[in-house]
Amino acid sequence: MARKLPINRTRNIGIMAHIDAGKTTLTERVLFYTGKTHKMGEVHDGTAEMDWMVQEKERGITITAAATSCMWKNTVINIIDTPGHVDFTMEVERSLRVLDSAIAVFDGVAGVEPQSETVWRQADRYHVPRICFVNKLDRIGADYDMCIRMIREKLNAEPLPLQIPIGSESSFIGVVDLVIMKMLIWDDPSGKDYRIAEISDELKDIAEIAREHMIEKLADCDESIMEKFLEGVSPQEEDIKKAIRSATVNAKLYPVFCGAALKNKGIQPLLDAIVDYLPSPKDKPPVEGHDVNDHDKIIVRDVDDKEPFCALVFKIMTDPHVGKLSYMRVYSGTFKSGDQVLNVFVGKKERIGKFLRMHANHREEIDDVCTGDIIAAVGLKSVRTGDTVTSLDHPVLLEKMIFPEPVISIAIELKSKADQDKLNLALSRLVEEDPTFRSSINEDTGQLLISGMGELHLDIIVDRLLREFNIPANVGKPQVTYKETITSTATSEHVYDKQIGGKDNFGHVKIIIEPSESGKGFIFKNNLSPDAIPEVFIKSIEAGLNDSMMGGVIAGYKMEDITVTLIKAEFNELKSTELAYRIAANMALKDGVREARPFLMEPVMKLEIVSPEDYTGEIINDLNSRRGKIENIDFKGNLKVVDALIPLSEAFGYATAVRSMSQGRATHTLQYSHYDLVPESVMNRILGKMSGLV
């Protein structure tokens, strides 16, 4: 199978940032200058290639991660443009899981914003090397130095500025490149051509100091640069580039570039940096997975076409023309369309009908794929997000992706019962596409609930149901997805001894339940001696406890942060069954929770408000009335920045409230932080509403 270019000529990158920092505009410019498109799309006009969904064009935001690829300097660049809104942060998470590197885009006026921090931490978690692009330097109030300072202070990262801007705000015309020590000036409004000039006298001293700082930082990471630095010798351009690449790939330094994507300035040097400094798949460590027969055994697959085929499905999408698309990253080996693969997670063989190279929602059919490719496959019916597909003879299970639980729900009611089958099909497709979306039936009311990560997330889902799937429905008000936990310790015992269908069933379980650390979920400990009961029944007991955790005793919400220790279990050789132990464990946990002071937990949101000082007093008073906790108050120029925590239940409609309090001059960002205990008085009010007493 012929590879067109060697693997070290491939770059798999993501573009990530806070909402409105200019990710999609930057991607549109990249596609135009690399010759992938012949016209630059604009987000504000709804013509951006990468924002292809109707909802994205209307709202001017990115909702779903869109993939494309282009060529620059004989290098294939596979790009994923990710959403910036916090409700779609899972799109960023699953994209970063399969990417080799990323470009972090920052608004030159706002600097590091809350969602910038979130995506940066996500990239840290997956050890993704990054370069930074400070955008919008043509805007009033843009401050390049402030952005670099914020990267260092807020992200705890070490920025390496490789450029300094020429001019500011409306007089921004280009950059000084500190590696080649030349000025790059964009006179052409289309941005296609720029000229290289000698550094002007007024910028010479500033550029010399900035270059010296750059070499000092590189010397800390590179011995050859250190030697030259100590000898007072200026390193060659090739040596500097090699040192920058090494420091970037190892995530020791984060090169910083600048420009104005909307005004077509600064894009080509960024493309050069992708090729020069970001890693190819070959620069990343070999992928590790688990042996399917022995989960504790680790299997390593080298990044090589000669290795057995292994890929991770990171996204599912339904295409109206070709059906279900499975986006995958190929970690090793090669594969031809038409051949069979193994879905390792479910143990099913399937045939890949065809491979598609995607450009947003446009498709180009290809016959085969190689190591490092990011492509979409048609024909895989059983795969879900996070599944591993491999060659039939060499299965390996890659690490699964973990998705957060939804925090908000709304009730949805069909206008006509005739649409029920259509709705069920639509919901199953949406759940398949989006692992943070759930649908369920409320057992008490019989209502259908759909749950997601925020108001905008559910708003988009409902919009798609009404328009894309053509399902007329009435929608209720948003409801918080609470959880339940315990606040004290209890011991509980249950004996299940019954005949079912003429067969005896006996199980006896005694447990201690206690609160566990916040965010730890359910922890099971087995304190029985190895010969107390057969091992198979231990698994049944754990399964019964897991069943019980799915519905609490206060209001039936899922239980979290509970440690259960099994201290006693009796065994009857003639009567004991797996079912009996499962039921006994389930009942023991339910009984124990009632004795251990059960409590509701609510999602708490991280809130940042940026407002003129005149309005902050009223905003803080309003936050206190909403059970908000002020964490920090800071200044950003002549604006005040208020960081707070606020329960999600108190944050509904906050956008309208903060606008009216500040005459429309304050902005705010909400993002999920954690679950916390609900105060008792508030819990009683919530439970009263649920039972119809309030």
Coordinates of N, CA, C and O in Angstrom, one line a residue, residues 48-166:
A48 N -18.8 30.4 6.7 CA -17.6 29.7 7.1 C -17.7 28.2 6.7 O -18.7 27.6 7.0
E49 N -16.7 27.7 6.0 CA -16.8 26.3 5.5 C -16.9 25.3 6.7 O -17.6 24.3 6.6
M50 N -16.1 25.6 7.8 CA -16.0 24.7 8.9 C -17.3 24.7 9.8 O -17.5 23.8 10.5
D51 N -18.0 25.8 9.8 CA -19.3 25.9 10.5 C -20.4 25.5 9.5 O -21.1 26.4 8.9
W52 N -20.6 24.2 9.3 CA -21.5 23.8 8.2 C -22.9 23.5 8.7 O -23.9 23.5 7.9
M53 N -23.1 23.3 10.0 CA -24.5 23.0 10.5 C -25.3 24.3 10.4 O -24.8 25.4 10.5
V54 N -26.6 24.1 10.1 CA -27.6 25.3 10.1 C -27.5 26.1 11.3 O -27.4 27.3 11.3
Q55 N -27.4 25.4 12.5 CA -27.4 26.1 13.8 C -26.1 26.9 14.0 O -26.1 27.9 14.6
E56 N -25.0 26.4 13.4 CA -23.7 27.1 13.5 C -23.8 28.4 12.7 O -23.3 29.4 13.1
K57 N -24.3 28.3 11.5 CA -24.4 29.4 10.6 C -25.3 30.5 11.1 O -24.9 31.7 11.1
E58 N -26.4 30.1 11.7 CA -27.3 31.1 12.3 C -26.8 31.8 13.5 O -26.9 33.0 13.7
R59 N -26.1 31.0 14.4 CA -25.6 31.6 15.7 C -24.2 32.1 15.6 O -23.7 32.8 16.5
G60 N -23.5 31.8 14.5 CA -22.1 32.3 14.4 C -21.1 31.7 15.4 O -20.2 32.3 15.8
I61 N -21.5 30.4 15.8 CA -20.6 29.7 16.8 C -20.3 28.3 16.2 O -21.0 27.8 15.4
T62 N -19.2 27.7 16.7 CA -18.9 26.3 16.3 C -19.6 25.4 17.4 O -19.4 25.6 18.6
I63 N -20.3 24.4 16.9 CA -21.0 23.5 17.8 C -20.3 22.1 17.8 O -20.1 21.5 18.8
T64 N -20.0 21.7 16.6 CA -19.4 20.3 16.5 C -18.0 20.5 15.9 O -17.7 21.3 15.1
A65 N -17.1 19.6 16.4 CA -15.7 19.6 15.9 C -15.7 19.2 14.4 O -16.2 18.1 14.1
A66 N -15.2 20.1 13.5 CA -15.1 19.7 12.1 C -13.7 19.4 11.6 O -12.8 20.1 12.1
A67 N -13.6 18.4 10.8 CA -12.2 17.9 10.4 C -12.0 18.3 8.9 O -12.9 18.4 8.1
T68 N -10.8 18.6 8.6 CA -10.4 18.9 7.2 C -8.9 18.6 7.1 O -8.2 18.3 8.1
S69 N -8.4 18.7 5.9 CA -6.9 18.5 5.7 C -6.5 19.4 4.6 O -7.3 19.7 3.7
C70 N -5.2 19.8 4.6 CA -4.7 20.7 3.6 C -3.2 20.4 3.5 O -2.6 19.6 4.3
M71 N -2.5 21.0 2.5 CA -1.1 20.8 2.3 C -0.3 22.1 2.4 O -0.8 23.2 1.9
W72 N 0.8 22.1 3.1 CA 1.7 23.3 3.2 C 3.1 22.8 3.2 O 3.5 22.0 4.1
K73 N 3.9 23.3 2.3 CA 5.3 22.9 2.2 C 5.6 21.4 2.3 O 6.3 20.9 3.1
N74 N 4.8 20.7 1.4 CA 5.0 19.3 1.2 C 4.6 18.5 2.5 O 5.2 17.5 2.8
T75 N 3.7 19.1 3.3 CA 3.3 18.4 4.6 C 1.8 18.4 4.6 O 1.1 19.4 4.3
V76 N 1.2 17.2 4.9 CA -0.2 17.1 5.1 C -0.6 17.6 6.5 O 0.0 17.1 7.5
I77 N -1.5 18.6 6.6 CA -2.0 19.1 7.9 C -3.4 18.7 8.0 O -4.3 19.2 7.3
N78 N -3.7 17.7 8.9 CA -5.1 17.4 9.3 C -5.5 18.3 10.4 O -4.9 18.3 11.5
I79 N -6.6 19.0 10.2 CA -7.0 20.0 11.2 C -8.4 19.7 11.8 O -9.3 19.3 11.0
I80 N -8.6 19.8 13.1 CA -9.9 19.7 13.7 C -10.2 21.1 14.3 O -9.4 21.5 15.2
D81 N -11.2 21.8 13.9 CA -11.6 23.1 14.4 C -12.7 22.8 15.5 O -13.7 22.2 15.2
T82 N -12.3 23.1 16.8 CA -13.2 22.7 17.9 C -14.0 23.8 18.4 O -13.7 25.0 18.2
P83 N -15.2 23.5 19.1 CA -16.0 24.6 19.6 C -15.3 25.3 20.8 O -14.5 24.8 21.4
G84 N -15.8 26.5 21.0 CA -15.3 27.3 22.1 C -16.2 27.4 23.3 O -15.8 27.8 24.4
H85 N -17.5 27.2 23.0 CA -18.5 27.3 24.1 C -18.4 26.2 25.1 O -18.2 25.0 24.7
V86 N -18.5 26.5 26.3 CA -18.3 25.5 27.4 C -19.3 24.3 27.3 O -19.0 23.2 27.7
D87 N -20.5 24.5 26.8 CA -21.5 23.4 26.7 C -21.0 22.3 25.7 O -21.5 21.2 25.8
F88 N -20.1 22.7 24.8 CA -19.6 21.7 23.9 C -18.1 21.3 24.1 O -17.4 20.9 23.3
T89 N -17.7 21.4 25.4 CA -16.3 21.2 25.8 C -15.9 19.7 25.5 O -14.7 19.4 25.3
M90 N -16.9 18.8 25.5 CA -16.6 17.4 25.2 C -16.1 17.2 23.8 O -15.3 16.3 23.5
E91 N -16.6 18.0 22.9 CA -16.1 18.0 21.5 C -14.6 18.2 21.5 O -13.8 17.6 20.7
V92 N -14.1 19.2 22.3 CA -12.7 19.5 22.4 C -12.0 18.3 23.0 O -10.9 17.8 22.6
E93 N -12.6 17.7 24.1 CA -11.9 16.6 24.8 C -11.7 15.4 23.9 O -10.6 14.9 23.9
R94 N -12.7 15.0 23.1 CA -12.5 13.8 22.3 C -11.6 14.1 21.1 O -10.9 13.2 20.6
S95 N -11.5 15.4 20.7 CA -10.6 15.7 19.6 C -9.1 15.7 20.1 O -8.3 15.1 19.5
L96 N -8.9 16.3 21.3 CA -7.5 16.3 21.9 C -7.0 14.9 22.1 O -5.8 14.6 22.1
R97 N -8.0 13.9 22.4 CA -7.6 12.6 22.7 C -6.8 11.9 21.5 O -6.0 11.1 21.7
V98 N -7.1 12.4 20.3 CA -6.5 11.7 19.1 C -5.6 12.6 18.3 O -5.0 12.2 17.4
L99 N -5.4 13.9 18.8 CA -4.5 14.8 18.1 C -3.1 14.7 18.6 O -2.9 14.4 19.8
D100 N -2.1 15.1 17.8 CA -0.7 15.1 18.2 C -0.3 16.5 18.8 O 0.7 16.6 19.5
S101 N -1.0 17.5 18.4 CA -0.7 18.9 18.8 C -1.8 19.8 18.6 O -2.9 19.4 18.0
A102 N -1.7 21.1 19.1 CA -2.8 22.0 19.0 C -2.3 23.4 18.8 O -1.1 23.7 19.2
I103 N -3.1 24.3 18.3 CA -2.9 25.7 18.3 C -3.9 26.4 19.2 O -5.1 26.2 19.1
A104 N -3.4 27.0 20.3 CA -4.3 27.7 21.2 C -4.4 29.2 20.8 O -3.4 29.9 20.6
V105 N -5.6 29.6 20.4 CA -5.9 30.9 19.9 C -6.4 31.8 21.1 O -7.3 31.4 21.8
F106 N -5.8 33.0 21.2 CA -6.2 33.9 22.3 C -6.6 35.2 21.7 O -6.0 35.7 20.7
D107 N -7.7 35.8 22.3 CA -8.1 37.1 21.9 C -7.1 38.1 22.4 O -6.9 38.2 23.6
G108 N -6.6 39.0 21.5 CA -5.6 40.0 21.8 C -6.1 41.0 22.8 O -5.3 41.6 23.5
V109 N -7.4 41.2 22.9 CA -7.9 42.2 23.8 C -8.2 41.5 25.2 O -7.9 42.1 26.2
A110 N -8.9 40.3 25.1 CA -9.3 39.7 26.4 C -8.2 38.8 27.0 O -8.3 38.5 28.2
G111 N -7.3 38.3 26.2 CA -6.2 37.5 26.8 C -6.7 36.1 27.1 O -7.5 35.5 26.3
V112 N -6.3 35.5 28.2 CA -6.7 34.2 28.6 C -8.1 34.3 29.3 O -8.2 34.9 30.4
E113 N -9.1 33.7 28.6 CA -10.4 33.7 29.2 C -10.8 32.3 29.8 O -10.0 31.4 29.6
P114 N -11.9 32.2 30.5 CA -12.2 31.0 31.3 C -12.1 29.7 30.4 O -11.5 28.7 30.8
Q115 N -12.7 29.7 29.2 CA -12.7 28.5 28.4 C -11.3 28.3 27.8 O -11.0 27.1 27.6
S116 N -10.5 29.3 27.7 CA -9.1 29.1 27.3 C -8.4 28.2 28.3 O -7.6 27.3 28.0
E117 N -8.7 28.5 29.6 CA -8.1 27.8 30.7 C -8.6 26.3 30.6 O -7.8 25.4 30.8
T118 N -9.9 26.1 30.4 CA -10.4 24.8 30.4 C -9.8 23.9 29.3 O -9.4 22.8 29.6
V119 N -9.7 24.5 28.1 CA -9.2 23.7 27.0 C -7.7 23.5 27.2 O -7.1 22.4 26.8
W120 N -7.0 24.4 27.8 CA -5.5 24.3 28.1 C -5.3 23.1 29.0 O -4.4 22.3 28.8
R121 N -6.2 23.0 30.1 CA -6.0 21.9 31.0 C -6.3 20.6 30.4 O -5.7 19.6 30.7
Q122 N -7.3 20.6 29.5 CA -7.6 19.4 28.7 C -6.4 18.9 27.9 O -6.1 17.7 27.9
A123 N -5.8 19.9 27.3 CA -4.6 19.5 26.5 C -3.5 19.1 27.4 O -2.7 18.1 27.0
D124 N -3.3 19.7 28.6 CA -2.3 19.2 29.5 C -2.6 17.7 29.9 O -1.6 16.9 30.0
R125 N -3.9 17.4 30.1 CA -4.2 16.0 30.5 C -3.8 15.0 29.4 O -3.4 13.9 29.8
Y126 N -3.9 15.4 28.2 CA -3.5 14.4 27.1 C -2.0 14.7 26.6 O -1.7 14.1 25.6
H127 N -1.3 15.5 27.3 CA 0.1 15.8 27.0 C 0.3 16.2 25.5 O 1.1 15.7 24.7
V128 N -0.6 17.2 25.1 CA -0.6 17.7 23.7 C 0.3 18.9 23.6 O 0.0 19.9 24.3
P129 N 1.4 18.9 22.8 CA 2.2 20.1 22.6 C 1.4 21.1 21.9 O 0.5 20.8 21.1
R130 N 1.7 22.4 22.2 CA 0.9 23.5 21.6 C 1.8 24.7 21.2 O 2.9 24.9 21.7
I131 N 1.3 25.4 20.2 CA 1.8 26.7 19.9 C 0.6 27.7 20.1 O -0.5 27.3 20.0
C132 N 1.0 28.9 20.4 CA -0.1 29.9 20.7 C -0.2 31.0 19.6 O 0.9 31.4 19.0
F133 N -1.4 31.4 19.3 CA -1.6 32.5 18.4 C -2.4 33.6 19.0 O -3.6 33.3 19.4
V134 N -1.8 34.7 19.2 CA -2.5 35.9 19.8 C -3.2 36.6 18.6 O -2.5 37.2 17.8
N135 N -4.5 36.5 18.6 CA -5.3 37.0 17.4 C -5.9 38.4 17.7 O -5.8 38.9 18.9
K136 N -6.5 39.0 16.7 CA -7.2 40.3 16.9 C -6.3 41.5 17.4 O -6.8 42.3 18.1
L137 N -5.1 41.5 17.0 CA -4.2 42.6 17.4 C -4.6 43.9 16.7 O -4.0 44.9 17.0
D138 N -5.5 43.8 15.7 CA -6.0 45.0 15.1 C -7.1 45.7 15.8 O -7.5 46.8 15.5
R139 N -7.6 45.1 16.9 CA -8.7 45.6 17.7 C -8.3 46.7 18.7 O -7.2 46.6 19.2
I140 N -9.2 47.6 19.0 CA -8.9 48.6 20.0 C -8.7 47.9 21.4 O -9.6 47.0 21.8
G141 N -7.7 48.2 22.1 CA -7.4 47.6 23.4 C -6.6 46.3 23.3 O -6.3 45.7 24.4
A142 N -6.1 45.9 22.1 CA -5.3 44.7 22.0 C -4.0 45.0 22.7 O -3.4 46.0 22.6
D143 N -3.5 43.9 23.4 CA -2.3 44.1 24.2 C -1.5 42.7 24.2 O -1.8 41.8 24.9
Y144 N -0.5 42.6 23.3 CA 0.3 41.4 23.1 C 1.0 41.0 24.4 O 1.0 39.8 24.8
D145 N 1.7 42.0 25.0 CA 2.4 41.7 26.2 C 1.5 41.2 27.4 O 1.9 40.3 28.1
M146 N 0.3 41.8 27.5 CA -0.6 41.3 28.5 C -1.0 39.9 28.3 O -1.0 39.1 29.2
C147 N -1.2 39.5 27.0 CA -1.6 38.1 26.7 C -0.5 37.1 27.1 O -0.7 36.1 27.7
I148 N 0.8 37.5 26.8 CA 1.9 36.6 27.1 C 2.0 36.5 28.7 O 2.2 35.4 29.2
R149 N 1.8 37.6 29.4 CA 1.8 37.6 30.8 C 0.7 36.7 31.4 O 0.9 35.9 32.3
M150 N -0.5 36.8 30.8 CA -1.6 35.9 31.3 C -1.4 34.4 31.0 O -1.8 33.6 31.8
I151 N -0.7 34.1 29.9 CA -0.4 32.7 29.5 C 0.5 32.2 30.7 O 0.3 31.0 31.2
R152 N 1.5 33.0 31.1 CA 2.4 32.5 32.1 C 1.7 32.4 33.5 O 1.8 31.4 34.2
E153 N 0.9 33.4 33.8 CA 0.3 33.5 35.2 C -0.9 32.6 35.3 O -1.1 31.9 36.3
K154 N -1.9 32.7 34.3 CA -3.1 31.9 34.4 C -3.0 30.5 34.0 O -3.7 29.6 34.6
L155 N -2.2 30.2 33.1 CA -2.1 28.8 32.6 C -0.9 28.1 33.1 O -0.7 26.9 32.9
N156 N -0.1 28.8 33.9 CA 1.1 28.2 34.5 C 2.0 27.5 33.4 O 2.5 26.4 33.6
A157 N 2.1 28.2 32.3 CA 2.9 27.7 31.2 C 4.0 28.7 30.8 O 3.9 29.9 31.2
E158 N 5.0 28.2 30.1 CA 6.1 29.1 29.8 C 6.1 29.5 28.3 O 6.5 28.7 27.5
P159 N 5.5 30.7 28.0 CA 5.4 31.1 26.6 C 6.8 31.5 26.1 O 7.7 31.9 26.8
L160 N 7.0 31.3 24.7 CA 8.2 31.6 24.0 C 7.8 32.5 22.9 O 7.6 32.0 21.8
P161 N 7.8 33.8 23.1 CA 7.4 34.7 21.9 C 8.5 34.6 20.8 O 9.6 34.9 21.0
L162 N 8.0 34.3 19.6 CA 8.9 34.2 18.4 C 8.6 35.4 17.5 O 9.3 35.5 16.5
Q163 N 7.6 36.2 17.9 CA 7.3 37.4 17.1 C 7.0 38.5 18.0 O 6.6 38.3 19.1
I164 N 7.2 39.8 17.5 CA 6.6 40.9 18.2 C 5.8 41.7 17.1 O 6.2 41.8 15.9
P165 N 4.7 42.3 17.5 CA 3.9 43.0 16.5 C 4.5 44.3 16.1 O 5.2 45.0 16.8
I166 N 4.2 44.7 14.8 CA 4.6 46.0 14.3 C 3.3 46.8 14.3 O 2.3 46.5 13.6

